[in-house]
Backbone as JSON, one array per atom type, in Angstrom:
{
  "sequence": "XXXXXXXXXXXXXXXXXXXXXXXXXXXXXXXXXXXXXXXXXXXXXXXXXXXXXXXXXXXXXXXXXXXXXXXXXXXXXXXXXXXXXXXXXXXXXXXXXXXXXXXXXXXXXXXXXXXXXXXXXXXXXXXXXXXXXXXXXXXXXXXXXXXXXXXXXXXXXXXXXXXXXXXXXXXXXXXXXXX",
  "N": [[-1.9, -34.42, -7.48], [-2.16, -35.89, -3.56], [-3.62, -38.61, -2.02], [-3.64, -37.87, 0.42], [-3.12, -35.34, 0.64], [-4.99, -34.31, -0.68], [-7.44, -35.68, 1.42], [-6.5, -33.92, 3.97], [-6.65, -31.34, 2.71], [-9.83, -31.24, 2.1], [-10.26, -31.64, 4.56], [-10.1, -29.39, 5.58], [-7.69, -28.28, 6.52], [-5.12, -26.3, 5.98], [-2.2, -26.53, 3.9], [1.08, -27.45, 4.13], [2.62, -25.42, 3.81], [1.34, -23.67, 3.46], [0.93, -22.71, 5.93], [2.65, -20.96, 6.98], [2.38, -19.14, 5.14], [1.23, -16.15, 5.81], [1.88, -15.19, 8.0], [4.62, -14.57, 7.02], [4.54, -13.05, 4.5], [3.06, -10.92, 6.37], [4.8, -9.68, 7.96], [7.09, -8.73, 5.64], [5.6, -6.94, 5.02], [5.41, -5.5, 7.04], [7.81, -4.71, 7.55], [8.37, -3.39, 4.34], [6.42, -1.59, 4.95], [8.19, 0.56, 6.5], [10.33, 1.48, 5.37], [8.59, 3.03, 3.35], [8.21, 4.7, 5.06], [10.32, 5.44, 6.42], [11.46, 7.02, 4.04], [9.25, 8.2, 3.42], [9.05, 10.16, 5.06], [11.84, 11.54, 4.33], [11.26, 12.41, 2.06], [9.19, 14.57, 3.15], [11.35, 16.32, 4.8], [12.91, 17.52, 2.7], [11.56, 18.97, 1.54], [10.3, 20.95, 2.66], [9.82, 23.59, 4.79], [10.84, 25.14, 6.36], [13.14, 22.97, 8.39], [13.27, 21.68, 11.16], [11.8, 19.26, 13.08], [9.99, 16.83, 14.96], [10.97, 13.87, 16.83], [8.57, 12.49, 18.22], [6.44, 13.11, 15.91], [8.0, 12.04, 14.18], [7.93, 9.93, 14.85], [5.91, 8.56, 15.28], [5.02, 8.77, 12.83], [6.97, 6.65, 11.15], [5.93, 4.63, 12.72], [3.3, 4.51, 11.92], [3.26, 4.18, 9.16], [4.78, 1.75, 9.41], [3.08, -0.1, 10.27], [0.2, -0.18, 9.23], [1.94, -1.09, 6.19], [1.87, -3.63, 7.4], [-0.86, -4.55, 7.39], [-1.23, -4.54, 5.13], [0.91, -6.48, 4.09], [-0.21, -8.82, 5.1], [-2.79, -8.51, 4.47], [-1.94, -9.68, 1.83], [-1.19, -11.81, 2.42], [-2.95, -13.88, 2.98], [-4.4, -13.15, 1.06], [-2.86, -15.06, -0.36], [-3.01, -17.12, 0.51], [-5.79, -18.49, 0.37], [-8.13, -17.67, 1.52], [-11.12, -15.82, 3.24], [-12.66, -13.38, 1.21], [-13.82, -11.19, 3.07], [-11.71, -9.89, 4.64], [-10.97, -8.1, 3.32], [-11.42, -6.05, 4.42], [-10.21, -4.93, 6.71], [-8.75, -3.3, 5.19], [-9.2, -0.87, 5.63], [-8.03, 0.19, 8.01], [-5.48, 1.84, 6.53], [-7.45, 4.1, 6.14], [-7.43, 5.95, 8.11], [-4.88, 5.81, 9.1], [-3.86, 7.39, 6.84], [-5.35, 9.78, 7.17], [-5.85, 13.23, 7.2], [-2.66, 14.74, 7.57], [-1.38, 12.97, 5.66], [-4.12, 13.06, 3.21], [-3.25, 13.94, 0.8], [-2.04, 11.72, -0.36], [-4.41, 9.85, -0.26], [-6.03, 9.12, -2.68], [-4.28, 7.26, -4.32], [-3.97, 5.63, -2.66], [-6.81, 4.31, -2.46], [-7.29, 4.05, -4.92], [-5.75, 3.9, -6.72], [-3.94, 1.31, -6.83], [-5.17, -0.17, -9.11], [-4.07, 0.24, -11.1], [-1.74, -1.85, -11.53], [-3.41, -3.98, -12.65], [-4.16, -7.1, -14.09], [-6.05, -6.17, -16.48], [-6.11, -4.06, -18.65], [-8.34, -2.04, -19.44], [-8.52, -1.54, -16.6], [-6.53, -0.67, -15.86], [-5.77, 1.35, -16.8], [-7.4, 3.15, -15.93], [-6.55, 3.08, -13.34], [-4.09, 4.24, -13.84], [-5.52, 7.15, -14.61], [-6.47, 8.39, -12.69], [-4.21, 8.0, -11.11], [-2.48, 10.1, -12.36], [-4.13, 12.59, -11.87], [-4.57, 12.5, -9.19], [-1.98, 13.76, -9.31], [-1.86, 15.74, -10.75], [-3.6, 17.35, -8.73], [-2.65, 17.65, -6.8], [-0.26, 18.9, -7.94], [-1.78, 21.53, -7.91], [-2.52, 22.01, -5.51], [-0.81, 22.91, -4.06], [1.14, 24.81, -5.54], [2.31, 26.95, -4.33], [4.44, 28.1, -2.42], [6.85, 26.6, -3.09], [9.49, 24.98, -2.37], [11.93, 23.13, -3.7], [10.89, 21.71, -6.24], [10.84, 18.92, -8.21], [11.93, 17.65, -6.2], [9.55, 17.83, -4.36], [7.13, 17.35, -6.09], [7.95, 15.6, -7.74], [9.21, 13.58, -5.68], [6.8, 13.28, -5.02], [5.06, 11.3, -6.25], [6.43, 9.31, -6.61], [6.28, 8.17, -4.63], [2.96, 7.74, -4.26], [2.97, 6.34, -6.48], [4.72, 3.98, -5.38], [2.71, 3.58, -2.78], [0.23, 2.35, -3.98], [0.91, 0.69, -5.53], [1.13, -1.04, -3.22], [-1.9, -1.42, -2.12], [-3.04, -2.92, -4.67], [-3.45, -4.94, -3.66], [-5.81, -5.11, -2.21], [-7.51, -5.31, -4.33], [-6.47, -7.72, -6.18], [-7.47, -10.61, -7.35], [-8.15, -13.71, -5.21], [-6.0, -15.98, -4.6], [-5.79, -20.21, -4.41], [-5.52, -22.23, -2.06], [-4.56, -24.82, -2.14], [-2.21, -23.85, -4.88], [-0.39, -22.92, -3.55]],
  "CA": [[-2.69, -34.69, -5.92], [-2.34, -37.8, -2.89], [-5.17, -38.92, -0.85], [-3.53, -37.77, 1.63], [-2.69, -34.35, 0.76], [-6.8, -34.2, -0.16], [-7.98, -35.32, 2.91], [-5.73, -32.65, 4.24], [-7.31, -30.18, 2.03], [-10.64, -31.23, 2.65], [-10.74, -31.61, 6.28], [-10.58, -27.92, 5.89], [-6.14, -28.0, 7.39], [-4.36, -25.5, 5.19], [-1.08, -27.41, 3.62], [1.89, -27.27, 5.75], [2.98, -24.82, 2.91], [0.2, -22.16, 3.99], [0.55, -22.42, 7.57], [3.94, -19.79, 7.16], [2.78, -17.73, 4.32], [0.45, -15.05, 6.4], [2.92, -14.82, 8.72], [5.62, -14.13, 6.49], [3.89, -12.04, 4.73], [2.86, -9.7, 6.96], [6.56, -9.2, 8.46], [7.59, -8.15, 4.8], [4.89, -5.99, 4.64], [6.19, -4.27, 7.95], [9.86, -4.11, 6.64], [7.95, -2.28, 3.61], [5.72, -0.34, 5.72], [8.92, 0.97, 8.08], [11.25, 1.3, 3.95], [7.9, 3.92, 2.68], [7.69, 5.8, 5.9], [11.18, 6.37, 6.11], [10.94, 7.72, 2.7], [7.86, 9.66, 3.41], [10.05, 11.49, 6.0], [13.28, 12.1, 4.1], [10.81, 13.28, 1.94], [8.71, 15.29, 4.24], [12.52, 17.02, 5.01], [13.64, 17.44, 1.25], [10.29, 19.88, 0.43], [9.91, 21.78, 3.89], [11.07, 25.18, 4.66], [10.8, 25.05, 8.61], [13.86, 21.6, 8.69], [12.85, 21.53, 12.56], [10.71, 17.83, 12.89], [10.18, 16.34, 16.44], [11.44, 13.28, 17.31], [7.98, 11.94, 18.28], [6.22, 13.17, 15.02], [8.72, 11.14, 13.29], [8.11, 8.33, 14.72], [4.56, 8.61, 14.66], [5.17, 8.54, 10.81], [7.4, 5.15, 10.65], [4.78, 3.71, 13.04], [2.04, 4.08, 11.58], [3.05, 3.64, 7.94], [5.01, -0.03, 9.29], [1.09, -0.85, 10.87], [0.05, -0.18, 7.39], [2.68, -2.06, 5.8], [1.62, -5.28, 7.99], [-1.8, -4.93, 6.92], [-1.38, -5.07, 3.57], [1.37, -7.75, 3.92], [-1.34, -9.73, 6.58], [-3.52, -9.31, 3.19], [-1.87, -10.75, 0.95], [-0.71, -13.62, 2.47], [-4.43, -14.01, 3.11], [-4.83, -14.08, -0.63], [-2.37, -16.68, -1.38], [-3.45, -18.88, 1.81], [-6.99, -18.42, 0.12], [-8.7, -17.08, 2.5], [-12.01, -15.25, 2.92], [-12.69, -11.78, 1.18], [-14.06, -10.34, 4.48], [-10.03, -9.91, 5.52], [-9.97, -6.94, 2.5], [-12.31, -5.19, 5.33], [-8.93, -4.53, 7.22], [-7.76, -1.95, 4.8], [-9.44, 0.15, 6.36], [-7.17, 1.24, 8.49], [-5.18, 3.0, 5.31], [-7.81, 5.68, 5.82], [-7.07, 5.74, 9.43], [-3.08, 6.27, 8.89], [-3.77, 8.68, 5.56], [-6.4, 10.58, 7.45], [-5.22, 14.01, 8.04], [-1.78, 15.06, 6.14], [-1.67, 12.02, 4.5], [-5.18, 13.28, 2.41], [-3.04, 13.41, -0.76], [-2.51, 10.0, -0.82], [-5.6, 9.58, -0.32], [-6.94, 8.67, -3.94], [-3.53, 6.82, -5.03], [-4.07, 4.32, -2.21], [-8.23, 3.86, -2.85], [-8.05, 3.78, -7.08], [-4.31, 3.37, -8.12], [-4.1, -0.17, -7.58], [-5.4, -0.69, -10.41], [-2.98, 0.52, -12.45], [-1.5, -2.62, -10.59], [-3.89, -5.05, -12.09], [-3.84, -7.2, -14.81], [-6.57, -5.78, -17.75], [-5.72, -2.47, -19.93], [-9.08, -0.59, -19.27], [-8.8, -1.15, -15.5], [-4.9, -0.44, -15.43], [-6.06, 2.69, -18.13], [-7.92, 4.11, -15.32], [-5.28, 3.3, -11.93], [-3.7, 6.02, -14.25], [-5.81, 8.51, -14.68], [-7.28, 8.43, -11.24], [-2.66, 8.8, -10.54], [-2.29, 11.35, -12.96], [-5.26, 13.23, -11.44], [-3.9, 12.97, -8.25], [-0.65, 14.67, -9.56], [-2.26, 17.21, -11.48], [-4.66, 17.95, -8.25], [-1.24, 17.64, -5.66], [0.36, 20.49, -8.79], [-2.59, 22.93, -7.94], [-3.0, 22.51, -4.17], [0.87, 23.05, -3.35], [1.8, 25.64, -6.59], [2.88, 29.06, -3.59], [5.93, 28.15, -1.84], [7.66, 24.91, -3.29], [11.61, 24.43, -2.33], [12.57, 22.16, -4.29], [9.63, 21.28, -7.29], [12.08, 18.2, -8.53], [11.31, 16.86, -4.86], [8.14, 18.0, -4.21], [6.01, 16.42, -8.06], [8.88, 13.9, -7.97], [8.75, 12.63, -4.11], [5.21, 12.84, -4.25], [4.97, 10.71, -7.88], [7.7, 8.0, -6.43], [5.4, 7.8, -2.7], [2.29, 7.46, -4.59], [3.39, 4.55, -7.12], [4.92, 2.26, -4.37], [1.64, 3.05, -2.44], [-0.6, 2.63, -4.64], [1.57, -0.56, -5.95], [0.61, -2.17, -1.69], [-3.08, -1.35, -2.51], [-3.02, -2.84, -5.14], [-3.91, -6.71, -2.93], [-7.06, -5.74, -1.9], [-8.22, -6.05, -5.7], [-6.19, -8.72, -6.83], [-8.06, -12.11, -7.17], [-8.68, -14.67, -4.39], [-5.76, -17.58, -4.75], [-5.85, -21.09, -4.12], [-5.34, -22.71, -1.06], [-3.38, -25.44, -3.48], [-1.37, -22.88, -5.39], [0.71, -21.91, -2.35]],
  "C": [[-2.52, -35.5, -4.95], [-3.69, -37.48, -2.22], [-4.65, -38.01, -0.21], [-3.46, -36.16, 1.72], [-4.16, -33.46, 0.69], [-7.65, -34.54, 0.54], [-8.07, -34.23, 3.3], [-6.79, -31.73, 3.62], [-8.84, -29.9, 2.4], [-11.03, -31.12, 3.82], [-10.58, -30.04, 6.7], [-8.67, -27.16, 6.56], [-5.92, -27.4, 6.2], [-2.96, -26.39, 4.59], [-0.21, -27.1, 4.3], [2.6, -25.75, 4.55], [2.73, -23.05, 3.62], [0.28, -21.69, 4.97], [1.61, -21.14, 7.43], [3.77, -18.81, 6.66], [2.23, -16.6, 4.9], [1.69, -14.63, 7.21], [4.66, -13.8, 8.69], [5.95, -13.1, 5.39], [3.45, -11.17, 5.11], [4.17, -9.08, 7.72], [7.16, -8.86, 7.06], [7.08, -7.32, 4.55], [4.81, -5.22, 5.7], [7.15, -4.12, 7.69], [9.25, -2.97, 5.67], [6.99, -1.26, 3.69], [6.86, 0.77, 6.22], [9.59, 1.65, 6.46], [10.06, 2.68, 3.99], [7.92, 4.71, 3.49], [8.68, 6.27, 6.3], [11.32, 7.39, 5.24], [10.13, 8.89, 2.75], [8.74, 10.31, 3.62], [10.72, 12.19, 5.58], [12.59, 13.49, 2.99], [10.43, 14.42, 2.4], [10.32, 16.56, 4.38], [12.78, 17.27, 3.57], [13.07, 18.94, 0.86], [9.56, 20.36, 2.01], [10.69, 23.0, 3.86], [11.22, 25.21, 6.0], [11.99, 23.25, 8.38], [13.98, 21.05, 9.6], [11.99, 19.84, 12.46], [11.0, 17.4, 14.43], [10.24, 14.89, 15.93], [9.59, 12.2, 16.98], [6.9, 11.85, 16.92], [6.91, 12.18, 14.06], [8.51, 9.57, 13.37], [7.23, 7.78, 14.61], [5.09, 8.22, 13.21], [4.81, 7.32, 10.5], [6.47, 4.6, 11.25], [4.08, 3.8, 12.24], [2.05, 3.71, 9.93], [3.98, 1.8, 8.54], [3.96, -0.8, 9.66], [0.57, -1.34, 9.29], [0.03, -0.74, 6.47], [2.51, -3.55, 6.18], [0.36, -5.24, 7.71], [-1.41, -5.49, 5.8], [-0.72, -5.95, 3.6], [0.65, -8.62, 4.41], [-2.38, -9.6, 4.94], [-3.31, -9.76, 2.05], [-0.97, -12.14, 1.24], [-2.46, -14.27, 2.62], [-5.12, -14.43, 1.65], [-4.2, -14.84, -0.98], [-2.46, -17.5, -0.46], [-4.79, -19.2, 1.2], [-8.29, -18.54, 0.52], [-10.12, -15.89, 2.2], [-11.76, -13.82, 2.55], [-13.0, -10.94, 2.45], [-12.42, -9.28, 4.66], [-9.92, -8.38, 4.42], [-10.5, -5.55, 3.68], [-10.72, -4.69, 6.76], [-7.71, -3.34, 6.97], [-8.09, -0.74, 5.37], [-8.83, 1.26, 7.36], [-5.96, 2.1, 8.12], [-5.99, 4.4, 5.94], [-7.94, 6.37, 7.28], [-5.78, 6.9, 9.54], [-2.41, 7.34, 7.25], [-4.65, 9.86, 5.76], [-5.83, 12.28, 8.17], [-3.63, 15.02, 7.0], [-1.11, 14.57, 5.14], [-2.47, 12.33, 3.33], [-4.68, 13.13, 0.91], [-3.12, 12.1, -1.77], [-2.97, 9.4, -1.17], [-6.27, 8.02, -1.98], [-5.32, 7.9, -5.03], [-3.85, 5.45, -4.22], [-5.55, 3.64, -2.6], [-8.38, 3.61, -4.45], [-6.59, 3.22, -7.89], [-3.6, 2.09, -7.54], [-4.05, -0.32, -8.04], [-4.89, -1.26, -11.1], [-1.68, -1.13, -12.72], [-1.87, -4.11, -11.02], [-3.72, -5.71, -14.32], [-5.14, -6.24, -16.52], [-6.0, -4.12, -18.34], [-6.69, -1.86, -19.65], [-9.33, -0.62, -17.54], [-7.07, -0.72, -15.25], [-5.19, 1.55, -15.85], [-6.81, 4.14, -17.22], [-7.04, 4.06, -13.66], [-4.7, 3.92, -13.46], [-4.04, 7.11, -14.13], [-5.97, 8.4, -13.49], [-5.31, 8.91, -10.53], [-2.29, 10.01, -11.18], [-3.55, 12.37, -12.5], [-5.13, 13.81, -10.31], [-2.9, 14.06, -8.45], [-0.66, 16.08, -9.58], [-3.38, 17.98, -9.72], [-3.34, 18.63, -7.6], [-0.4, 19.21, -6.27], [-0.94, 20.95, -7.64], [-2.42, 23.59, -6.67], [-1.85, 23.07, -3.97], [2.15, 24.59, -4.72], [2.28, 26.97, -5.75], [3.96, 28.3, -3.44], [6.56, 26.38, -2.23], [9.91, 25.77, -2.71], [12.38, 24.01, -3.18], [11.75, 21.51, -5.52], [9.89, 20.1, -7.85], [11.44, 17.37, -7.31], [10.17, 16.64, -4.22], [7.33, 16.95, -5.49], [7.01, 14.96, -7.3], [9.01, 12.61, -7.09], [7.34, 12.09, -4.36], [4.56, 11.29, -5.01], [5.64, 9.22, -7.11], [6.42, 6.93, -4.72], [4.16, 6.94, -3.42], [2.41, 6.28, -5.3], [3.91, 3.53, -5.88], [3.04, 2.65, -3.29], [0.8, 2.33, -2.66], [-0.4, 0.58, -5.04], [0.87, -2.07, -4.47], [-1.13, -2.36, -2.04], [-3.81, -2.2, -3.68], [-3.74, -4.93, -4.85], [-5.03, -6.14, -2.71], [-7.97, -5.3, -3.83], [-7.51, -7.14, -6.81], [-7.52, -10.13, -6.37], [-7.93, -12.84, -5.52], [-7.32, -15.58, -4.62], [-5.93, -18.57, -4.15], [-5.6, -21.69, -3.34], [-4.09, -23.97, -1.48], [-2.98, -24.97, -4.28], [-0.53, -22.3, -4.34], [1.27, -23.17, -1.24]]
}
């Protein structure tokens, strides 16, 4: 590390590459959240017994998921830039997003992210949470099932992808000099 770079870091300014880390990560998160929202809406269409949906409801679901993805992307950027861990509290936005019809995905968001971490025992906890969530969803939905493969398979895929995003809450903070 050169003296000039060391001076820049010690003055409290991030290296030049870090400046764009957070906006890029937030934009990527927005796109991934948008894709997750579209996938969730398609899944809802596949498992529904009534195939009529409103455009306002579709927009609300996709928009809320895009905002949630934006938040997780922002958290990734903040962590990569080595910023304060207090930013992780921003993940509370997801509790609002998942309130109501999204409640079955709550365990996948809250603890399912552990499956994507390094330590084996932590990964086992995350896997157990995802498995228990899948079993709980099966017990909840045993009644009228249109297509069980779409119902349970889609729920599992959406839960896994949501847990991959929520793993950002649990990952250790990076150092600004690593970026």
